[in-house]
């Protein structure tokens, strides 16, 4: 329900107030994608077979799962190149 979704968003906001300074966007993105890929592999090991030799997961996986990453990362402050995140999202 809308009320339940609002409560979840409020909990997410409250959580951010107690996070330590620093950014872990790249690491968290890698961890989330690894988790989803591990879950898919446990469902169907053949679902993660690479297409030819390009190293890209099959379209079946892409159509079944996705990772949503929300971040207020200040890449410049931490000396991070935004391309690192792009690479993490498209690996």
CSV table of N, CA, C and O in Angstrom, one decimal:
chain,number,residue,atom,x,y,z
A,1,UNK,N,0.8,-1.2,0.0
A,1,UNK,CA,0.0,0.0,0.0
A,1,UNK,C,0.9,1.3,0.0
A,1,UNK,O,2.1,1.2,0.3
A,2,UNK,N,0.3,2.4,-0.3
A,2,UNK,CA,1.1,3.6,-0.3
A,2,UNK,C,1.7,3.9,1.1
A,2,UNK,O,2.8,4.4,1.2
A,3,UNK,N,0.9,3.6,2.1
A,3,UNK,CA,1.4,3.9,3.5
A,3,UNK,C,2.6,3.0,3.8
A,3,UNK,O,3.6,3.5,4.4
A,4,UNK,N,2.6,1.7,3.4
A,4,UNK,CA,3.7,0.8,3.6
A,4,UNK,C,5.0,1.3,2.8
A,4,UNK,O,6.1,1.3,3.4
A,5,UNK,N,4.8,1.8,1.6
A,5,UNK,CA,5.9,2.3,0.8
A,5,UNK,C,6.5,3.6,1.5
A,5,UNK,O,7.7,3.8,1.5
A,6,UNK,N,5.6,4.4,2.0
A,6,UNK,CA,6.1,5.6,2.7
A,6,UNK,C,6.9,5.3,3.9
A,6,UNK,O,8.0,5.8,4.1
A,7,UNK,N,6.5,4.3,4.7
A,7,UNK,CA,7.2,3.8,5.8
A,7,UNK,C,8.6,3.3,5.5
A,7,UNK,O,9.6,3.6,6.1
A,8,UNK,N,8.7,2.6,4.4
A,8,UNK,CA,10.0,2.1,3.9
A,8,UNK,C,10.9,3.2,3.5
A,8,UNK,O,12.1,3.3,3.9
A,9,UNK,N,10.4,4.2,2.8
A,9,UNK,CA,11.2,5.4,2.4
A,9,UNK,C,11.6,6.2,3.6
A,9,UNK,O,12.8,6.6,3.7
A,10,UNK,N,10.8,6.3,4.6
A,10,UNK,CA,11.1,7.0,5.9
A,10,UNK,C,12.2,6.2,6.6
A,10,UNK,O,13.2,6.9,7.1
A,11,UNK,N,12.2,4.9,6.6
A,11,UNK,CA,13.2,4.1,7.2
A,11,UNK,C,14.6,4.3,6.5
A,11,UNK,O,15.6,4.4,7.1
A,12,UNK,N,14.5,4.3,5.2
A,12,UNK,CA,15.7,4.5,4.4
A,12,UNK,C,16.3,5.9,4.7
A,12,UNK,O,17.5,6.0,4.8
A,13,UNK,N,15.5,6.9,4.7
A,13,UNK,CA,16.0,8.2,5.1
A,13,UNK,C,16.6,8.3,6.5
A,13,UNK,O,17.7,8.8,6.6
A,14,UNK,N,15.9,7.7,7.4
A,14,UNK,CA,16.4,7.7,8.8
A,14,UNK,C,17.8,7.0,8.8
A,14,UNK,O,18.7,7.4,9.5
A,15,UNK,N,17.9,5.9,8.1
A,15,UNK,CA,19.2,5.1,8.0
A,15,UNK,C,20.4,6.0,7.6
A,15,UNK,O,21.5,6.0,8.1
A,16,UNK,N,20.1,6.9,6.6
A,16,UNK,CA,21.2,7.7,6.0
A,16,UNK,C,21.7,8.7,7.1
A,16,UNK,O,22.9,9.1,7.0
A,17,UNK,N,20.9,9.1,8.0
A,17,UNK,CA,21.3,10.0,9.0
A,17,UNK,C,22.4,9.5,10.0
A,17,UNK,O,23.1,10.2,10.6
A,18,UNK,N,22.6,8.1,10.0
A,18,UNK,CA,23.5,7.5,10.9
A,18,UNK,C,24.7,6.9,10.2
A,18,UNK,O,25.5,6.2,10.8
A,19,UNK,N,24.8,7.1,8.9
A,19,UNK,CA,25.9,6.5,8.1
A,19,UNK,C,27.1,7.3,8.3
A,19,UNK,O,27.1,8.5,8.5
A,20,UNK,N,28.3,6.7,8.3
A,20,UNK,CA,29.5,7.3,8.4
A,20,UNK,C,29.9,8.1,7.2
A,20,UNK,O,29.4,7.8,6.1
A,21,UNK,N,30.7,9.1,7.3
A,21,UNK,CA,31.2,9.9,6.2
A,21,UNK,C,32.0,9.0,5.2
A,21,UNK,O,32.6,8.0,5.7
A,22,UNK,N,31.9,9.3,4.0
A,22,UNK,CA,32.7,8.5,3.0
A,22,UNK,C,31.7,7.9,2.0
A,22,UNK,O,30.5,7.9,2.2
A,23,UNK,N,32.2,7.4,0.9
A,23,UNK,CA,31.4,6.9,-0.1
A,23,UNK,C,31.7,5.5,-0.5
A,23,UNK,O,32.9,5.1,-0.6
A,24,UNK,N,30.7,4.6,-0.5
A,24,UNK,CA,30.9,3.2,-0.9
A,24,UNK,C,30.0,2.8,-2.1
A,24,UNK,O,29.6,1.7,-2.2
A,25,UNK,N,29.7,3.8,-2.9
A,25,UNK,CA,28.8,3.6,-4.0
A,25,UNK,C,29.3,2.5,-4.9
A,25,UNK,O,28.5,1.6,-5.3
A,26,UNK,N,30.6,2.5,-5.3
A,26,UNK,CA,31.1,1.6,-6.3
A,26,UNK,C,31.1,0.2,-5.7
A,26,UNK,O,30.6,-0.8,-6.3
A,27,UNK,N,31.6,0.1,-4.4
A,27,UNK,CA,31.6,-1.2,-3.7
A,27,UNK,C,30.2,-1.8,-3.6
A,27,UNK,O,29.9,-3.0,-3.8
A,28,UNK,N,29.3,-0.9,-3.2
A,28,UNK,CA,27.9,-1.4,-3.0
A,28,UNK,C,27.2,-1.8,-4.3
A,28,UNK,O,26.5,-2.8,-4.3
A,29,UNK,N,27.5,-1.1,-5.4
A,29,UNK,CA,27.0,-1.5,-6.7
A,29,UNK,C,27.5,-2.9,-7.1
A,29,UNK,O,26.8,-3.7,-7.5
A,30,UNK,N,28.8,-3.1,-6.9
A,30,UNK,CA,29.4,-4.4,-7.2
A,30,UNK,C,28.8,-5.5,-6.4
A,30,UNK,O,28.4,-6.6,-6.9
A,31,UNK,N,28.6,-5.2,-5.1
A,31,UNK,CA,28.0,-6.2,-4.2
A,31,UNK,C,26.6,-6.5,-4.6
A,31,UNK,O,26.2,-7.7,-4.6
A,32,UNK,N,25.8,-5.5,-4.9
A,32,UNK,CA,24.4,-5.8,-5.3
A,32,UNK,C,24.3,-6.6,-6.6
A,32,UNK,O,23.5,-7.5,-6.7
A,33,UNK,N,25.1,-6.2,-7.6
A,33,UNK,CA,25.1,-7.0,-8.8
A,33,UNK,C,25.6,-8.4,-8.6
A,33,UNK,O,25.0,-9.4,-9.2
A,34,UNK,N,26.7,-8.6,-7.8
A,34,UNK,CA,27.1,-9.9,-7.5
A,34,UNK,C,26.0,-10.8,-6.8
A,34,UNK,O,25.8,-11.9,-7.2
A,35,UNK,N,25.3,-10.2,-5.9
A,35,UNK,CA,24.2,-10.9,-5.2
A,35,UNK,C,23.2,-11.3,-6.2
A,35,UNK,O,22.7,-12.5,-6.1
A,36,UNK,N,22.7,-10.4,-7.1
A,36,UNK,CA,21.7,-10.8,-8.0
A,36,UNK,C,22.2,-11.9,-9.0
A,36,UNK,O,21.5,-12.8,-9.2
A,37,UNK,N,23.4,-11.8,-9.4
A,37,UNK,CA,23.9,-12.8,-10.3
A,37,UNK,C,24.1,-14.1,-9.6
A,37,UNK,O,23.8,-15.2,-10.2
A,38,UNK,N,24.5,-14.1,-8.4
A,38,UNK,CA,24.5,-15.4,-7.6
A,38,UNK,C,23.2,-16.0,-7.4
A,38,UNK,O,23.0,-17.2,-7.5
A,39,UNK,N,22.2,-15.2,-7.2
A,39,UNK,CA,20.8,-15.7,-7.0
A,39,UNK,C,20.3,-16.3,-8.3
A,39,UNK,O,19.7,-17.3,-8.3
A,40,UNK,N,20.6,-15.6,-9.4
A,40,UNK,CA,20.2,-16.1,-10.7
A,40,UNK,C,20.9,-17.4,-11.0
A,40,UNK,O,20.3,-18.4,-11.6
A,41,UNK,N,22.2,-17.5,-10.7
A,41,UNK,CA,22.9,-18.7,-11.0
A,41,UNK,C,22.4,-19.9,-10.2
A,41,UNK,O,22.4,-21.0,-10.6
A,42,UNK,N,22.0,-19.6,-8.9
A,42,UNK,CA,21.4,-20.7,-8.1
A,42,UNK,C,20.1,-21.2,-8.6
A,42,UNK,O,19.7,-22.3,-8.5
A,43,UNK,N,19.3,-20.3,-9.3
A,43,UNK,CA,18.1,-20.7,-9.9
A,43,UNK,C,18.3,-21.5,-11.1
A,43,UNK,O,17.7,-22.5,-11.3
A,44,UNK,N,19.2,-21.1,-12.0
A,44,UNK,CA,19.4,-21.7,-13.3
A,44,UNK,C,20.9,-21.4,-13.7
A,44,UNK,O,21.1,-20.4,-14.3
A,45,UNK,N,21.8,-22.3,-13.4
A,45,UNK,CA,23.2,-22.1,-13.8
A,45,UNK,C,23.4,-21.7,-15.3
A,45,UNK,O,24.2,-20.9,-15.6
A,46,UNK,N,22.6,-22.3,-16.1
A,46,UNK,CA,22.7,-22.1,-17.6
A,46,UNK,C,22.3,-20.7,-18.0
A,46,UNK,O,22.6,-20.2,-19.0
A,47,UNK,N,21.5,-20.0,-17.1
A,47,UNK,CA,21.0,-18.7,-17.4
A,47,UNK,C,22.1,-17.6,-17.5
A,47,UNK,O,22.0,-16.6,-18.1
A,48,UNK,N,23.2,-17.9,-16.9
A,48,UNK,CA,24.3,-16.9,-16.9
A,48,UNK,C,25.4,-17.2,-17.9
A,48,UNK,O,26.4,-16.7,-17.9
A,49,UNK,N,25.1,-18.1,-18.8
A,49,UNK,CA,26.1,-18.5,-19.9
A,49,UNK,C,26.4,-17.2,-20.7
A,49,UNK,O,25.5,-16.4,-21.0
A,50,UNK,N,27.6,-17.0,-21.0
A,50,UNK,CA,28.0,-15.9,-21.8
A,50,UNK,C,27.6,-16.0,-23.3
A,50,UNK,O,27.6,-17.2,-23.8
A,51,UNK,N,27.3,-14.9,-23.9
A,51,UNK,CA,27.0,-14.9,-25.3
A,51,UNK,C,28.3,-14.9,-26.1
A,51,UNK,O,29.1,-13.9,-26.0
A,52,UNK,N,28.6,-15.9,-26.9
A,52,UNK,CA,29.8,-16.0,-27.6
A,52,UNK,C,31.0,-15.7,-26.7
A,52,UNK,O,31.1,-16.3,-25.7
A,53,UNK,N,31.9,-14.9,-27.2
A,53,UNK,CA,33.1,-14.6,-26.4
A,53,UNK,C,33.1,-13.1,-25.9
A,53,UNK,O,34.1,-12.6,-25.5
A,54,UNK,N,32.0,-12.5,-26.0
A,54,UNK,CA,32.0,-11.1,-25.6
A,54,UNK,C,31.9,-10.8,-24.1
A,54,UNK,O,32.0,-9.7,-23.6
A,55,UNK,N,31.7,-11.9,-23.3
A,55,UNK,CA,31.7,-11.7,-21.8
A,55,UNK,C,30.4,-11.1,-21.3
A,55,UNK,O,30.3,-10.7,-20.1
A,56,UNK,N,29.4,-10.9,-22.1
A,56,UNK,CA,28.2,-10.3,-21.7
A,56,UNK,C,27.1,-11.3,-21.3
A,56,UNK,O,27.0,-12.3,-22.1
A,57,UNK,N,26.5,-11.2,-20.2
A,57,UNK,CA,25.5,-12.2,-19.8
A,57,UNK,C,24.3,-12.2,-20.8
A,57,UNK,O,24.1,-11.2,-21.5
A,58,UNK,N,23.7,-13.3,-20.9
A,58,UNK,CA,22.6,-13.5,-21.9
A,58,UNK,C,21.5,-12.6,-21.6
A,58,UNK,O,21.2,-12.1,-20.5
A,59,UNK,N,20.7,-12.3,-22.7
A,59,UNK,CA,19.6,-11.4,-22.6
A,59,UNK,C,18.5,-12.0,-21.7
A,59,UNK,O,17.7,-11.2,-21.1
A,60,UNK,N,18.4,-13.3,-21.5
A,60,UNK,CA,17.5,-13.8,-20.5
A,60,UNK,C,17.7,-13.3,-19.1
A,60,UNK,O,16.7,-13.0,-18.4
A,61,UNK,N,18.9,-13.2,-18.7
A,61,UNK,CA,19.2,-12.7,-17.4
A,61,UNK,C,18.8,-11.2,-17.3
A,61,UNK,O,18.2,-10.8,-16.3
A,62,UNK,N,19.2,-10.5,-18.3
A,62,UNK,CA,18.9,-9.0,-18.3
A,62,UNK,C,17.4,-8.8,-18.2
A,62,UNK,O,17.0,-7.8,-17.6
A,63,UNK,N,16.6,-9.7,-18.8
A,63,UNK,CA,15.2,-9.5,-18.8
A,63,UNK,C,14.5,-9.9,-17.5
A,63,UNK,O,13.4,-9.6,-17.3
A,64,UNK,N,15.3,-10.6,-16.7
A,64,UNK,CA,14.7,-11.2,-15.5
A,64,UNK,C,15.1,-10.4,-14.2
A,64,UNK,O,14.4,-10.6,-13.2
A,65,UNK,N,16.1,-9.7,-14.2
A,65,UNK,CA,16.5,-9.0,-13.0
A,65,UNK,C,17.2,-7.7,-13.3
A,65,UNK,O,17.8,-7.5,-14.4
A,66,UNK,N,17.2,-6.8,-12.3
A,66,UNK,CA,17.9,-5.6,-12.4
A,66,UNK,C,18.3,-5.1,-11.1
A,66,UNK,O,17.7,-5.5,-10.1
A,67,UNK,N,19.2,-4.2,-11.0
A,67,UNK,CA,19.7,-3.6,-9.7
A,67,UNK,C,19.4,-2.1,-9.8
A,67,UNK,O,19.8,-1.5,-10.8
A,68,UNK,N,18.8,-1.6,-8.8
A,68,UNK,CA,18.5,-0.2,-8.7
A,68,UNK,C,19.5,0.4,-7.7
A,68,UNK,O,19.6,-0.1,-6.6
A,69,UNK,N,20.3,1.4,-8.1
A,69,UNK,CA,21.3,2.0,-7.2
A,69,UNK,C,20.9,3.5,-7.0
A,69,UNK,O,20.8,4.2,-8.0
A,70,UNK,N,20.7,3.9,-5.8
A,70,UNK,CA,20.4,5.3,-5.5
A,70,UNK,C,21.6,5.8,-4.7
A,70,UNK,O,22.1,5.1,-3.7
A,71,UNK,N,22.2,6.9,-5.1
A,71,UNK,CA,23.4,7.4,-4.4
A,71,UNK,C,23.4,8.9,-4.5
A,71,UNK,O,23.0,9.5,-5.5
A,72,UNK,N,23.9,9.5,-3.4
A,72,UNK,CA,24.2,10.9,-3.4
A,72,UNK,C,25.7,11.1,-3.5
A,72,UNK,O,26.2,12.1,-3.0
A,73,UNK,N,26.3,10.2,-4.1
A,73,UNK,CA,27.8,10.2,-4.1
A,73,UNK,C,28.3,11.5,-4.7
A,73,UNK,O,27.9,12.0,-5.7
A,74,UNK,N,29.3,12.1,-4.0
A,74,UNK,CA,30.0,13.3,-4.4
A,74,UNK,C,31.4,12.8,-4.9
A,74,UNK,O,32.3,12.8,-4.2
A,75,UNK,N,31.4,12.3,-6.1
A,75,UNK,CA,32.6,11.7,-6.7
A,75,UNK,C,33.8,12.7,-6.6
A,75,UNK,O,34.9,12.3,-6.3
A,76,UNK,N,33.6,13.9,-6.9
A,76,UNK,CA,34.7,14.9,-6.9
A,76,UNK,C,35.3,15.0,-5.5
A,76,UNK,O,36.5,15.0,-5.4
A,77,UNK,N,34.5,15.0,-4.5
A,77,UNK,CA,35.0,15.2,-3.1
A,77,UNK,C,35.9,14.0,-2.7
A,77,UNK,O,36.9,14.2,-2.0
A,78,UNK,N,35.6,12.8,-3.2
A,78,UNK,CA,36.4,11.6,-2.8
A,78,UNK,C,37.4,11.3,-3.9
A,78,UNK,O,38.0,10.2,-3.9
A,79,UNK,N,37.5,12.2,-4.9
A,79,UNK,CA,38.5,11.9,-6.0
A,79,UNK,C,38.2,10.7,-6.8
A,79,UNK,O,39.1,10.0,-7.2
A,80,UNK,N,36.9,10.5,-7.1
A,80,UNK,CA,36.5,9.3,-7.8
A,80,UNK,C,36.1,9.7,-9.2
A,80,UNK,O,35.5,10.8,-9.4
A,81,UNK,N,36.4,8.9,-10.2
A,81,UNK,CA,36.0,9.2,-11.6
A,81,UNK,C,34.6,8.5,-11.8
A,81,UNK,O,34.4,7.3,-11.5
A,82,UNK,N,33.6,9.3,-12.2
A,82,UNK,CA,32.3,8.8,-12.4
A,82,UNK,C,32.2,7.6,-13.4
A,82,UNK,O,31.3,6.8,-13.4
A,83,UNK,N,33.3,7.5,-14.3
A,83,UNK,CA,33.3,6.3,-15.2
A,83,UNK,C,33.5,5.0,-14.4
A,83,UNK,O,33.1,4.0,-14.9
A,84,UNK,N,34.1,5.1,-13.2
A,84,UNK,CA,34.2,3.8,-12.4
A,84,UNK,C,32.8,3.3,-12.1
A,84,UNK,O,32.6,2.1,-12.1
A,85,UNK,N,31.9,4.2,-11.8
A,85,UNK,CA,30.5,3.7,-11.5
A,85,UNK,C,29.8,3.2,-12.7
A,85,UNK,O,29.1,2.2,-12.7
A,86,UNK,N,30.0,3.9,-13.8
A,86,UNK,CA,29.5,3.5,-15.1
A,86,UNK,C,29.9,2.0,-15.4
A,86,UNK,O,29.2,1.2,-15.8
A,87,UNK,N,31.2,1.8,-15.2
A,87,UNK,CA,31.8,0.5,-15.5
A,87,UNK,C,31.1,-0.6,-14.5
A,87,UNK,O,30.9,-1.7,-14.9
A,88,UNK,N,30.9,-0.2,-13.3
A,88,UNK,CA,30.3,-1.1,-12.3
A,88,UNK,C,28.9,-1.4,-12.7
A,88,UNK,O,28.5,-2.6,-12.5
A,89,UNK,N,28.2,-0.5,-13.2
A,89,UNK,CA,26.8,-0.7,-13.6
A,89,UNK,C,26.6,-1.5,-14.9
A,89,UNK,O,25.6,-2.1,-15.1
A,90,UNK,N,27.6,-1.5,-15.7
A,90,UNK,CA,27.5,-2.1,-17.0
A,90,UNK,C,28.4,-3.3,-17.2
A,90,UNK,O,28.5,-3.9,-18.3
A,91,UNK,N,28.9,-3.9,-16.1
A,91,UNK,CA,29.8,-5.0,-16.3
A,91,UNK,C,29.1,-6.3,-16.6
A,91,UNK,O,28.0,-6.5,-16.5
